[in-house]
Coordinates of C-alpha atoms in Angstrom, one line a residue:
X6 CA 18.8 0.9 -142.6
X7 CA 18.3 2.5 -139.3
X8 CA 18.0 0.3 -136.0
X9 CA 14.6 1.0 -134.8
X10 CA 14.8 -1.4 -131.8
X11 CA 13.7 0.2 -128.8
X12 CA 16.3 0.6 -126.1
X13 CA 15.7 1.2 -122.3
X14 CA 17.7 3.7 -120.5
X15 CA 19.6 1.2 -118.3
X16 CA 21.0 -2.2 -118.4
X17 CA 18.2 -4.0 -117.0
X18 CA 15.5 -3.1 -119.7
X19 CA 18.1 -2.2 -122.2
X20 CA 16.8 -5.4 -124.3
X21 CA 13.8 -7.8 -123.1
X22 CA 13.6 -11.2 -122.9
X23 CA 15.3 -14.1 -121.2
X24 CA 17.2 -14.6 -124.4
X25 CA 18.9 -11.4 -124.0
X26 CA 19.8 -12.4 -120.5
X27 CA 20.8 -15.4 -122.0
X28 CA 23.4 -14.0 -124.8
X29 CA 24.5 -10.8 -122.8
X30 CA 27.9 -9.8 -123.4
X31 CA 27.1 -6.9 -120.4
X32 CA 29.4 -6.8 -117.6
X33 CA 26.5 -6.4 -115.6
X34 CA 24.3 -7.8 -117.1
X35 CA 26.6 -11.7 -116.3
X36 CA 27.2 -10.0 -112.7
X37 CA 23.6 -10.2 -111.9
X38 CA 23.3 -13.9 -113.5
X39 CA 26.2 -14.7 -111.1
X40 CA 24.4 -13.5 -108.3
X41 CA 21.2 -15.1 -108.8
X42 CA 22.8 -18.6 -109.3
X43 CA 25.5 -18.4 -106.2
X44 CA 22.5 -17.6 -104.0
X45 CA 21.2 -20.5 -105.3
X46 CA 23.9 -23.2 -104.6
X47 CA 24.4 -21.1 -101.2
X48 CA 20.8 -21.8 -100.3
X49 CA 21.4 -25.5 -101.4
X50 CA 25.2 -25.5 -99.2
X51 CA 23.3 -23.7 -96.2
X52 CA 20.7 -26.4 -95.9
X53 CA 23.6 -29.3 -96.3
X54 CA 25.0 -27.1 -93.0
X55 CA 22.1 -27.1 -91.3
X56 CA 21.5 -30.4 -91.4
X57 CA 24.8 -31.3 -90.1
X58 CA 24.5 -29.1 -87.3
X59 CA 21.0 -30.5 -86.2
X60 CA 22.6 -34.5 -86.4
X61 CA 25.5 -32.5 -84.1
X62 CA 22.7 -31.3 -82.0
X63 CA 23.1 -34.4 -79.6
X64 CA 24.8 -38.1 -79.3
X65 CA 22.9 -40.7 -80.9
X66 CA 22.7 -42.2 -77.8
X67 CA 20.9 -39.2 -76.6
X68 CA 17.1 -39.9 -75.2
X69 CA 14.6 -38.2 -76.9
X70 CA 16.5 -36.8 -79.5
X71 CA 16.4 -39.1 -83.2
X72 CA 18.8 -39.2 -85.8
X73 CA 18.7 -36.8 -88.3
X74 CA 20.5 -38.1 -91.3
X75 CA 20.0 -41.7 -91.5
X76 CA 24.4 -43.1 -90.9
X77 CA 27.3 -42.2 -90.7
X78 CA 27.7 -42.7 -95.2
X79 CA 25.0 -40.5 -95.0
X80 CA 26.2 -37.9 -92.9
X81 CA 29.3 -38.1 -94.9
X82 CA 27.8 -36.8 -98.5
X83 CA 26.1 -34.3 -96.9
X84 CA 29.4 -33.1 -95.2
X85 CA 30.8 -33.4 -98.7
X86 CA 28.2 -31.7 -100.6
X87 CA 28.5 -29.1 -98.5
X88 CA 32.0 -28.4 -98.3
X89 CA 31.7 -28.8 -102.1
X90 CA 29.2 -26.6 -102.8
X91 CA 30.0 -23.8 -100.6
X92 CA 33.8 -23.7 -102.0
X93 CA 33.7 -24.1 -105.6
X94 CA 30.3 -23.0 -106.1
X95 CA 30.1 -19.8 -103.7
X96 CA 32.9 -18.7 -101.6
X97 CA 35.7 -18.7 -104.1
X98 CA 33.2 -17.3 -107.2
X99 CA 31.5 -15.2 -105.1
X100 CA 32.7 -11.6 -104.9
X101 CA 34.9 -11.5 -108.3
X102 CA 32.4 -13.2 -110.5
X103 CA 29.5 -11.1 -108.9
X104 CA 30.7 -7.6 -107.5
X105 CA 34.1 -7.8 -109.4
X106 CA 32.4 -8.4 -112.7
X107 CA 29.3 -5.7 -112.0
X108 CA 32.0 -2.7 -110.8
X109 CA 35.4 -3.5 -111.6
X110 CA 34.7 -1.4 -115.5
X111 CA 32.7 0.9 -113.7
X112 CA 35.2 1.4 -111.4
X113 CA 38.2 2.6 -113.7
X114 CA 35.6 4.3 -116.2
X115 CA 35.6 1.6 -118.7
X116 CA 32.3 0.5 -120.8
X117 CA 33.1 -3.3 -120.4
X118 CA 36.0 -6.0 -119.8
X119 CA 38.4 -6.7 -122.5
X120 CA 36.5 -9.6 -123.5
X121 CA 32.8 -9.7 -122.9
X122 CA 32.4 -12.8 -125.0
X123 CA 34.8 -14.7 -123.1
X124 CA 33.3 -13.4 -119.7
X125 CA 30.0 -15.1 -121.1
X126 CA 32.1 -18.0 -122.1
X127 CA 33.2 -17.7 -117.9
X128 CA 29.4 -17.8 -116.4
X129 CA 28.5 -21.2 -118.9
X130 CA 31.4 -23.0 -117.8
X131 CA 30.6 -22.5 -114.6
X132 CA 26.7 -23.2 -114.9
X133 CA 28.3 -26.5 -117.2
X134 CA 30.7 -27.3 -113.9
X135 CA 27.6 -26.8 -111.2
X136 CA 25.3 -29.2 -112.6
X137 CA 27.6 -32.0 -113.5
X138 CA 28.2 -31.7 -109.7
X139 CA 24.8 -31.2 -108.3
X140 CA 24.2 -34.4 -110.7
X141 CA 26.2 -36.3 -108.7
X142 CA 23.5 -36.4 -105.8
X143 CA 21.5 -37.9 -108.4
X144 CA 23.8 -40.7 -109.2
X145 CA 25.9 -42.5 -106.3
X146 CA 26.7 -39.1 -104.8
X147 CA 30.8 -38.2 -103.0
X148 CA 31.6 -38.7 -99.8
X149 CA 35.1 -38.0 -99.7
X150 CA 35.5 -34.5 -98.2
X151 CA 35.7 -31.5 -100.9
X152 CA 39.5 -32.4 -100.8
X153 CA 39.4 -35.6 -102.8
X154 CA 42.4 -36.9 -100.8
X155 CA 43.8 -40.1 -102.8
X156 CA 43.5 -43.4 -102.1
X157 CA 40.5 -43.0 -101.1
X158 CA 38.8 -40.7 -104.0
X159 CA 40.8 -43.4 -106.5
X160 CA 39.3 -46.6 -105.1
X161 CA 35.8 -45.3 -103.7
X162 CA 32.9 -46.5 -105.8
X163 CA 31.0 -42.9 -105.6
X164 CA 30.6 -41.1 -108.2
X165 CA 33.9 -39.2 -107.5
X166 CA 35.4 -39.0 -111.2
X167 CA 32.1 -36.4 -112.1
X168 CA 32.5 -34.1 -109.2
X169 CA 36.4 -33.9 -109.9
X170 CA 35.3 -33.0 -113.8
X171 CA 33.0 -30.8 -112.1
X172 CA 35.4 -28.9 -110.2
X173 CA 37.9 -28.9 -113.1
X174 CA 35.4 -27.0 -115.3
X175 CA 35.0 -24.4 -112.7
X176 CA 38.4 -24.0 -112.4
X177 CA 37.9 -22.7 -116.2
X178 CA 35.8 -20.4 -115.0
X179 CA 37.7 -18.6 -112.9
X180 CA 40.6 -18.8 -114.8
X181 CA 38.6 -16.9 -117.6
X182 CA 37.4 -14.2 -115.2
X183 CA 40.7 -14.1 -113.9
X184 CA 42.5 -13.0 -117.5
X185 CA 39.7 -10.9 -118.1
X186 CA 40.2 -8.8 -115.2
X187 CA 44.0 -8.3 -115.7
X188 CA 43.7 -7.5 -119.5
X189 CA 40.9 -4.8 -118.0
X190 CA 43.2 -3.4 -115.7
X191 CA 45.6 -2.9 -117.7
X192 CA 43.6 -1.6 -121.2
X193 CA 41.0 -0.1 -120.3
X194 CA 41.4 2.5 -117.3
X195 CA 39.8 5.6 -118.4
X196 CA 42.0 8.8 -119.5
X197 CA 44.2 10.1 -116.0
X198 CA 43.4 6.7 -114.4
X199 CA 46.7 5.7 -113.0
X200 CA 47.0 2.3 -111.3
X201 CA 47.6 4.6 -108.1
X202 CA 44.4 6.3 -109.2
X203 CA 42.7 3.2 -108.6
X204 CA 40.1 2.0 -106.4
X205 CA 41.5 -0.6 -103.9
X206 CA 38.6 -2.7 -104.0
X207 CA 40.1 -3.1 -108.3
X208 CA 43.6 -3.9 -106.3
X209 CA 42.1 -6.5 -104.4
X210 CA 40.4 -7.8 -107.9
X211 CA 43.8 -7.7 -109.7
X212 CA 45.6 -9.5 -106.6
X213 CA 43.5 -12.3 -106.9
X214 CA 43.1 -12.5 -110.9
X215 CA 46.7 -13.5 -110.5
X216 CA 45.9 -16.2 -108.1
X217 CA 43.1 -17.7 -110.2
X218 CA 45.6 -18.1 -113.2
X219 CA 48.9 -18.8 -111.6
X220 CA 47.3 -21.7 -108.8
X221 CA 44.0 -22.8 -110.4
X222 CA 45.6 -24.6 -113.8
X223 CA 48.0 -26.9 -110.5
X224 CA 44.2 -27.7 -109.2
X225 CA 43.0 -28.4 -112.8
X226 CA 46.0 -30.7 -113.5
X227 CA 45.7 -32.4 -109.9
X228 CA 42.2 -33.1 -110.9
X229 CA 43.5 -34.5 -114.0
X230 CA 46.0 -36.7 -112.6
X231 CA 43.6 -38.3 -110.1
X232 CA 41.7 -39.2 -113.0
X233 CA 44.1 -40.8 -115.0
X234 CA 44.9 -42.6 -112.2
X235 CA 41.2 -43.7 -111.5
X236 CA 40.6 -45.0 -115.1
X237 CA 44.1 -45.2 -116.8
X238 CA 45.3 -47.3 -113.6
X239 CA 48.6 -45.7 -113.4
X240 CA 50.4 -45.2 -109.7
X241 CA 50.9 -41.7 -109.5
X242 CA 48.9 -41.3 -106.0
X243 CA 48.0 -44.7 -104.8
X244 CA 50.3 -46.6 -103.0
X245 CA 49.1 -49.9 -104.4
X246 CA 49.7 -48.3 -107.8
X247 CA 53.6 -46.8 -106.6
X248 CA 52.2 -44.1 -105.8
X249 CA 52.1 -41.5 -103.3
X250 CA 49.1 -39.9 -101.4
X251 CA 51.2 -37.1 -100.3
X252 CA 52.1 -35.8 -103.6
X253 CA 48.5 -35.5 -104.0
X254 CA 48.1 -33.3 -101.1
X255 CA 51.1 -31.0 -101.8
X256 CA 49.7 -30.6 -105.4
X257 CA 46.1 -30.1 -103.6
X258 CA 47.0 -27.3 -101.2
X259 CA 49.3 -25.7 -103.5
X260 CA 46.1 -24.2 -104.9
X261 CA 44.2 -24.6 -101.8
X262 CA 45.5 -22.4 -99.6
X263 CA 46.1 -19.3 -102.3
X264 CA 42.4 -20.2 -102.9
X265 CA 41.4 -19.0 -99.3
X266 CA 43.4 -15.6 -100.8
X267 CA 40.9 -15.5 -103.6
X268 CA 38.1 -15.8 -101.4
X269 CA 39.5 -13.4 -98.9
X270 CA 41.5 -10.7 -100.8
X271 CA 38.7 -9.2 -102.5
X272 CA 36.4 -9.0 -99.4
X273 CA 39.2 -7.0 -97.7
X274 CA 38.9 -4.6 -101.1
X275 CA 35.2 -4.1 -100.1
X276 CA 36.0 -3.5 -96.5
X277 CA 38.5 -0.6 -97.6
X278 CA 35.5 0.9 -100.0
X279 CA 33.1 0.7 -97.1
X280 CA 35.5 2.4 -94.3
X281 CA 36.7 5.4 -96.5
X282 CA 33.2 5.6 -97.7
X283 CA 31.5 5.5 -94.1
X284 CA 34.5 7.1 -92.7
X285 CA 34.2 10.3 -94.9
X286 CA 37.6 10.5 -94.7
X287 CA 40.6 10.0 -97.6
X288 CA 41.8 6.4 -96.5
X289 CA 45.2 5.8 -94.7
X290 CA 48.1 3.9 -95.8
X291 CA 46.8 3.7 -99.9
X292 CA 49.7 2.6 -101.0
X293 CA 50.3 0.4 -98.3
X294 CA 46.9 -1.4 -98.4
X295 CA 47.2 -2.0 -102.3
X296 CA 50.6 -3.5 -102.2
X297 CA 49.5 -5.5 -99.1
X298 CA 47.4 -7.7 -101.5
X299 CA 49.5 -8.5 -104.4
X300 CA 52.6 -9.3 -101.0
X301 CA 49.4 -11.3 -99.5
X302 CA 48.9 -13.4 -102.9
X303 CA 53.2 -13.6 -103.3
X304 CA 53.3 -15.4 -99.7
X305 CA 50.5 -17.7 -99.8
X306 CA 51.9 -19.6 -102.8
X307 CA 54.8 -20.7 -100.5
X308 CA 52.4 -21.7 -97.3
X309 CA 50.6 -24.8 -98.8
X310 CA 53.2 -27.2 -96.4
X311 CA 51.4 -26.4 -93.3
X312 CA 48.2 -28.1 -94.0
X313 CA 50.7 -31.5 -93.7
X314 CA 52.7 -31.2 -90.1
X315 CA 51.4 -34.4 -89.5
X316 CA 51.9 -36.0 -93.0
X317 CA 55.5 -37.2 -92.2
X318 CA 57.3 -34.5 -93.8
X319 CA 60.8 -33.4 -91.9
X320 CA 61.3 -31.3 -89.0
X321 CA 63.0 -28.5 -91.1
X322 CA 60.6 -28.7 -93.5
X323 CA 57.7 -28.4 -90.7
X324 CA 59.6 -25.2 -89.5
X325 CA 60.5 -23.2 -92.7
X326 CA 56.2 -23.7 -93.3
X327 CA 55.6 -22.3 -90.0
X328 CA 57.6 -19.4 -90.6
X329 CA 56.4 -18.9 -93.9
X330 CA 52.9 -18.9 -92.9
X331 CA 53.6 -16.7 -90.3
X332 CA 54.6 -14.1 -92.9
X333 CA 50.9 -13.6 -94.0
X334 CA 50.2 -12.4 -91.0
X335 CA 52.3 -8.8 -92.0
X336 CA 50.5 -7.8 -95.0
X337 CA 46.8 -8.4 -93.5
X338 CA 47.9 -6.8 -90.1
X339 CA 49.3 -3.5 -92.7
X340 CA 45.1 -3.9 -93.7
X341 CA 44.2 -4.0 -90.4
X342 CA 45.9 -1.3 -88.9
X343 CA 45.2 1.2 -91.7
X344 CA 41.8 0.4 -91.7
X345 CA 41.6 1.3 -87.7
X346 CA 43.3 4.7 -88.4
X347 CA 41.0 5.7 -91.6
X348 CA 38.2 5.8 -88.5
X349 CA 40.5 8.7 -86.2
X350 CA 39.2 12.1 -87.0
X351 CA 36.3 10.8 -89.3
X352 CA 33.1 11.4 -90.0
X353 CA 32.1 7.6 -89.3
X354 CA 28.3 6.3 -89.9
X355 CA 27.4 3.2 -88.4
X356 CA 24.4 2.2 -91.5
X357 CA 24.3 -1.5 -92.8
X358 CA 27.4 -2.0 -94.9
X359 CA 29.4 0.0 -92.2
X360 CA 28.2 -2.5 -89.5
X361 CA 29.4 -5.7 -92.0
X362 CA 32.8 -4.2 -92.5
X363 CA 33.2 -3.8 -88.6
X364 CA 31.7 -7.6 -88.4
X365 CA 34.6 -8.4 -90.8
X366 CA 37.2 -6.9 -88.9
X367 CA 36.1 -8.8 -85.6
X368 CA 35.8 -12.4 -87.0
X369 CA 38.8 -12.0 -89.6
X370 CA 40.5 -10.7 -86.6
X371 CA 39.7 -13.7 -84.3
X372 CA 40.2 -15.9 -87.6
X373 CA 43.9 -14.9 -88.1
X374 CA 45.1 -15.1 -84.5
X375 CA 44.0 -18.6 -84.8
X376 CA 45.9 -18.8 -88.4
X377 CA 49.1 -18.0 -86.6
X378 CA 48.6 -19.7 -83.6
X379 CA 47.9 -23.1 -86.1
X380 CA 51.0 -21.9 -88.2
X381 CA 52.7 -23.1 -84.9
X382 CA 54.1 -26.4 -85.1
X383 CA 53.6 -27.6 -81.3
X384 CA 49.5 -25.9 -81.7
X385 CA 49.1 -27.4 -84.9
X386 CA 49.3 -30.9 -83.9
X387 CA 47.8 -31.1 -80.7
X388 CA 44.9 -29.1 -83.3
X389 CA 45.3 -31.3 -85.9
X390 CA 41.7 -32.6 -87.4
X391 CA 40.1 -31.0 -84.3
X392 CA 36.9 -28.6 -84.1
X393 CA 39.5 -26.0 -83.5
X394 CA 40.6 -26.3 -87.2
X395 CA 36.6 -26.1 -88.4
X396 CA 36.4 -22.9 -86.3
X397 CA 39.4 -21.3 -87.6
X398 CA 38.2 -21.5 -91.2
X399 CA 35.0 -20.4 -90.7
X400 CA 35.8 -17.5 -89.4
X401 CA 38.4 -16.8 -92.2
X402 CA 36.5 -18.0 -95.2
X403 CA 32.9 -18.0 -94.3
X404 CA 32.7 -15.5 -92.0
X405 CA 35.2 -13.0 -93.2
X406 CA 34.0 -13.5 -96.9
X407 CA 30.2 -13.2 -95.9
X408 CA 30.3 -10.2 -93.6
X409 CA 32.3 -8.1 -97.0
X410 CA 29.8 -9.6 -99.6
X411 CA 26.8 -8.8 -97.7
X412 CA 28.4 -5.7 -97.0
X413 CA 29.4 -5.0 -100.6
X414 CA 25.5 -6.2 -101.4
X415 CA 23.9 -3.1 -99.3
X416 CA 26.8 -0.7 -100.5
X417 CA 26.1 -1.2 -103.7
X418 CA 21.9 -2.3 -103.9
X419 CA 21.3 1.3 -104.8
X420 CA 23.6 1.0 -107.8
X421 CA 23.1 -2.1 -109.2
X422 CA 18.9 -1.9 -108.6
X423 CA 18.1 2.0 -108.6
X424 CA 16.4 1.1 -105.8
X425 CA 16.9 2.1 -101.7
X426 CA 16.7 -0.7 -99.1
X427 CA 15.1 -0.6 -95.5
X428 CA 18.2 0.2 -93.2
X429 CA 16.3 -1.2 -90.3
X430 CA 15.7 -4.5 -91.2
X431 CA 19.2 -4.7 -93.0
X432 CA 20.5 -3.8 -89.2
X433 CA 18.7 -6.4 -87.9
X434 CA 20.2 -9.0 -90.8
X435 CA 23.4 -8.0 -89.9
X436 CA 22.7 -8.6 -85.7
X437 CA 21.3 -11.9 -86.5
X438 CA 24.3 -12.9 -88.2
X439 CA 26.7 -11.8 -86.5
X440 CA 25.6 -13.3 -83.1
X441 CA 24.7 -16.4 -84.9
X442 CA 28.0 -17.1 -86.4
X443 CA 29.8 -16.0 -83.1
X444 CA 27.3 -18.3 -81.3
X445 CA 27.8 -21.3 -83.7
X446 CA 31.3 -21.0 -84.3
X447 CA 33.4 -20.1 -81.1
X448 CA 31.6 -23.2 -79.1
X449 CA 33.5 -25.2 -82.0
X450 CA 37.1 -23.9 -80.5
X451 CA 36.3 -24.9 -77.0
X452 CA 35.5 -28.3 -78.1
X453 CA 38.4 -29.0 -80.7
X454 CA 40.5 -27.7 -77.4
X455 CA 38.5 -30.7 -75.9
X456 CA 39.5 -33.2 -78.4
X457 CA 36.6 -33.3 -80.6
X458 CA 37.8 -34.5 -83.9
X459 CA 35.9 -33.0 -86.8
X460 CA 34.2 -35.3 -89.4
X461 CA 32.5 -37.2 -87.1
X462 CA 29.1 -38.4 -87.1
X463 CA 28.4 -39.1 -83.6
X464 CA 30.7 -38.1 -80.7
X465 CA 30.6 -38.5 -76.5
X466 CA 28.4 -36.8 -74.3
X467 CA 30.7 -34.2 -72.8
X468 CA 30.4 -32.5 -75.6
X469 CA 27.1 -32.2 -76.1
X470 CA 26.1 -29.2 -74.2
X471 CA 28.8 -27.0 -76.6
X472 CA 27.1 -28.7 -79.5
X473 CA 23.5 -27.2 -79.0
X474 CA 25.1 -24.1 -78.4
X475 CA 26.4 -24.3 -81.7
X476 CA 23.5 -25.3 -83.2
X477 CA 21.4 -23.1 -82.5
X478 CA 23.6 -20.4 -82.9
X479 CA 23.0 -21.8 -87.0
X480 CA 19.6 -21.3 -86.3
X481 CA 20.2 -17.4 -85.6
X482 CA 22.2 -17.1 -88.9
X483 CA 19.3 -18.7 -91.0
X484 CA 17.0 -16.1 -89.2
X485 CA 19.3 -13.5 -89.8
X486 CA 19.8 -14.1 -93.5
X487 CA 15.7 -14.7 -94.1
X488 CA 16.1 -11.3 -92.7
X489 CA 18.2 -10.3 -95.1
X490 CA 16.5 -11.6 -98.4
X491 CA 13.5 -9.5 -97.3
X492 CA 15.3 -6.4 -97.2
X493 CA 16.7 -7.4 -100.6
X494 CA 13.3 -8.5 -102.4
X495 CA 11.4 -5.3 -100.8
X496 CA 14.0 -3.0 -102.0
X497 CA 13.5 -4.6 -105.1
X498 CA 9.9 -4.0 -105.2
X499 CA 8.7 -1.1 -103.0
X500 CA 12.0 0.7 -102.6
X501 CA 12.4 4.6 -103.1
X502 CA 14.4 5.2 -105.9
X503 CA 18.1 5.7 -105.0
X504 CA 19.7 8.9 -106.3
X505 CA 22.9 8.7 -108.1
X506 CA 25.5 8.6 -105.3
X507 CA 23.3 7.6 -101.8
X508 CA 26.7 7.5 -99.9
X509 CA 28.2 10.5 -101.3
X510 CA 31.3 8.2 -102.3
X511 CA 34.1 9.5 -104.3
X512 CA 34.5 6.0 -107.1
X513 CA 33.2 6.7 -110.4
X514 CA 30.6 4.4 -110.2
X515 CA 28.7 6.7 -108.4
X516 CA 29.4 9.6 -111.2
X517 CA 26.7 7.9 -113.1
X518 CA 23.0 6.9 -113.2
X519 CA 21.6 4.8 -110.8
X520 CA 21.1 1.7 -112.2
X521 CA 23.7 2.5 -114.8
X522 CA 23.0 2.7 -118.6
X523 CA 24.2 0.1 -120.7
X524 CA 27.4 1.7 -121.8
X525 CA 28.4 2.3 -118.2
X526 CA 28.6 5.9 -118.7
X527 CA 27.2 9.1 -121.0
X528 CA 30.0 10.7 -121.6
X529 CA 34.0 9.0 -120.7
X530 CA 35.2 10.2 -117.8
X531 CA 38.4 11.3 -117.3
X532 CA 40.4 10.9 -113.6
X533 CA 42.1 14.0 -111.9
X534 CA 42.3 12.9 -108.1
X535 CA 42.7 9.4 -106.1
X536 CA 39.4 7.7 -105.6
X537 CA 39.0 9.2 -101.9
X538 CA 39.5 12.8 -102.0
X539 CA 37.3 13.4 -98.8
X540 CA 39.3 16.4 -98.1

């Protein structure tokens, strides 16, 4: 019997009904469903930061100025929360689950991953894994810092055990995405598709698929422990147990520092699509760029020691780390500098994503001289658990990862939504953002080069006059991305339809409709250049 279902042309009214959402096995389909609920928990992880900056506004001794959160427990969940939310539930997922699952098929001409069903599997676990931890601010919430440093996440009374099953069942999640993508890579290129062939933005994506199933399994097991610990009462990381806190933080950052690769490595695939892209020009150092992430993910799985100068650990020790983390600093500067000579001699247009990928470069830049000058021994401890350190990983997680996602976001709006977006008001996103973050977060160096430990609810008055700064430098960035989600929602309803290839890029998602059909592609396509053949 013939199917007489009515089909739309593309993937978005290919079947109705939030049941079809709800079943999709379509790459793009699940990207989208990423999307809209990582905007959500960064709505929910933006608010927890802008409450903390307004209790930071002043001392609590300050006249005329009340307390925001209600104490110091207080102020503690909410630092939690946010730390939380922001790391497993948006950074980290963020650009492979969303942009990684929407263009990494379309991107070596396949019509899906290897395994759709198991991609679906991906986006429940993490729904499963986000509400068991928003639950937690229902019950007797965390206040133990995202890290869940033992003894105190064994003995605390909060509701510590959910958020850690929590985090384990994202952990899942991206473990699933993370075989996925590999299998993709390697099965489903279309017909002339070498991996040299390849985009770099699917480089970046295959760099870090191997860090979400080589490190996230240690996290998951951590996790595990801890609880075993908590329930089972047996001294693994307590010392009242025979156990030892430290081991917990060497099995912690083993997957916490390669996790600030998975955040960062695939925004630095973005930035090369942008520059080539804007750049009009065939991008320099190919090689050297996609082999600079797969030496990036190699190094930072022997790094994890320098989050723990001050943990007691030997001298040697202490210095073999600081070398070691030194090393990173090769493969992103190979990015770096091949990025600044894609712009000499081209054609370069300064439109929204364009102006993110430059925003990346400046506050990734400012980001890693810090993460070398902390990689020093001597720095690091006079830093140690100071605003200085709170700066420095803003400007390498949030800021870095931001700037490429929003860029990615623009770059890629016509694509995903058939639609064009108002360039003006994306601009002015972008301005707002970037002065906000420089605004909010450089104040922060000065005043961990004052001594301000981070943490803190309440803190002297000298530095006070750094912390308005800073706050309302958080004000410009809530502007600036309010600004942003109306150039998204009036694309999405009054923008002009976007032709097939808006940028005149050279990828093969552009070599089909805009928004695609559900099969990715009419007719297979079959690769005879590199993906930047400008000229």
């Amino acid at each position: 019997m013939a199917n007489t279902k009515a089909h739309g042309d593309n993937y978005i009214n290919f079947e109705k009904g939030i049941w079809s959402w709800l079943t999709t096995v379509d790459h793009k389909r699940i990207g989208l469903m990423y999307f809209i609920t990582v905007m959500f928990f960064f709505l929910i992880g933006g608010i927890m930061a802008l409450l903390l900056r307004l209790e930071l506004f002043a001392p609590n001794a300050a006249p005329n100025v009340g307390q925001i959160l209600a104490n110091g427990d207080v102020y503690n969940q909410v630092m939690t929360y946010h730390g939380a939310i922001m790391v497993f539930m948006v950074i980290v997922p963020g650009i492979p689950a969303i942009l990684g699952n929407f263009f990494l098929p379309l991107q070596i001409g396949a019509k899906d991953v290897a395994f759709p069903r198991i991609n679906l599997l991906s986006w429940y676990c993490f729904m499963a894994g986000a509400i068991l931890a928003i639950a937690t601010f229902f019950t007797t919430k965390i206040d133990t810092g995202w890290t869940f440093y033992t003894p105190y996440s064994i003995r605390t009374g909060t509701a510590t055990a959910m958020m850690v099953l929590a985090a384990f069942i994202m952990g899942m999640s991206s473990i699933l995405t993370g075989l996925n993508f590999i299998v993709t890579v390697h099965k489903l290129r279309a017909p002339g598709m070498t991996m040299h062939r390849m985009p770099l933005f699917i480089w970046s994506l295959y760099a870090t698929a191997i860090l979400q199933m080589l490190a996230t399994p240690v996290l998951g097991i951590t996790l595990l422990l801890l609880a075993v610990e908590r329930f089972l009462g047996i001294g693994i990381f307590d010392p009242k147990l025979g156990g030892d806190p430290v081991l917990f933080q060497h099995f912690f950052w083993f997957y916490s520092h390669p996790a600030v690769y998975i955040m960062i490595i695939p925004a630095m695939g973005i930035i090369s699509e942008l520059i080539t892209t804007f750049s009009k020009k065939v991008i320099f150092g190919y090689t050297a760029i996609a082999y600079s992430s797969l030496g990036i993910a190699a190094v930072s799985f022997f790094v994890w020691g320098h989050h723990m100068f001050v943990s007691g650990q030997s001298e040697t020790t202490g210095i073999v780390f600081s070398f070691l983390t030194m090393l990173v600093g090769v493969p992103t500067a190979i990015k770096m500098f091949n990025w600044v000579a894609t712009f000499y001699k081209g054609s370069v247009e300064f439109r929204s994503p364009m102006l993110y990928a430059l925003g990346f470069m400046f506050l990734f830049a400012i980001g890693g001289v810090t993460g070398v000058m902390l990689a020093t021994l001597p720095i690091d401890v006079h830093f140690h658990d100071t605003y200085f350190v709170v700066a420095h990983f803003h400007y390498v997680m949030v800021g870095g990862t931001l700037m490429a996602l929003m860029g990615g976001y623009y770059y890629w709006f016509p694509k995903m939504f058939g639609k064009m977006y108002n360039e003006t008001t994306a601009r002015i996103s972008f301005v707002f953002i970037f002065i906000g973050f420089n605004v909010t977060f450089f104040p922060q160096f000065i005043l961990g080069a004052m001594g301000m430990p981070r943490r803190y609810f309440d803190y002297i008055p000298a530095y006070e006059n750094l912390n308005k700064i800073s706050t309302v430098g958080s004000w410009l960035i809530l502007i600036g991305f309010l600004v942003g989600l109306y150039t998204i929602v009036q694309g999405l309803m009054k923008g002009e339809k976007a032709p097939m290839n808006p940028w005149g890029s050279k990828t093969l998602e552009w070599q089909t409709s805009s928004p695609p059909p559900h099969d990715n592609f009419s007719v297979e396509p079959v690769v005879t250049a590199g993906p930047y053949e400008y000229r």
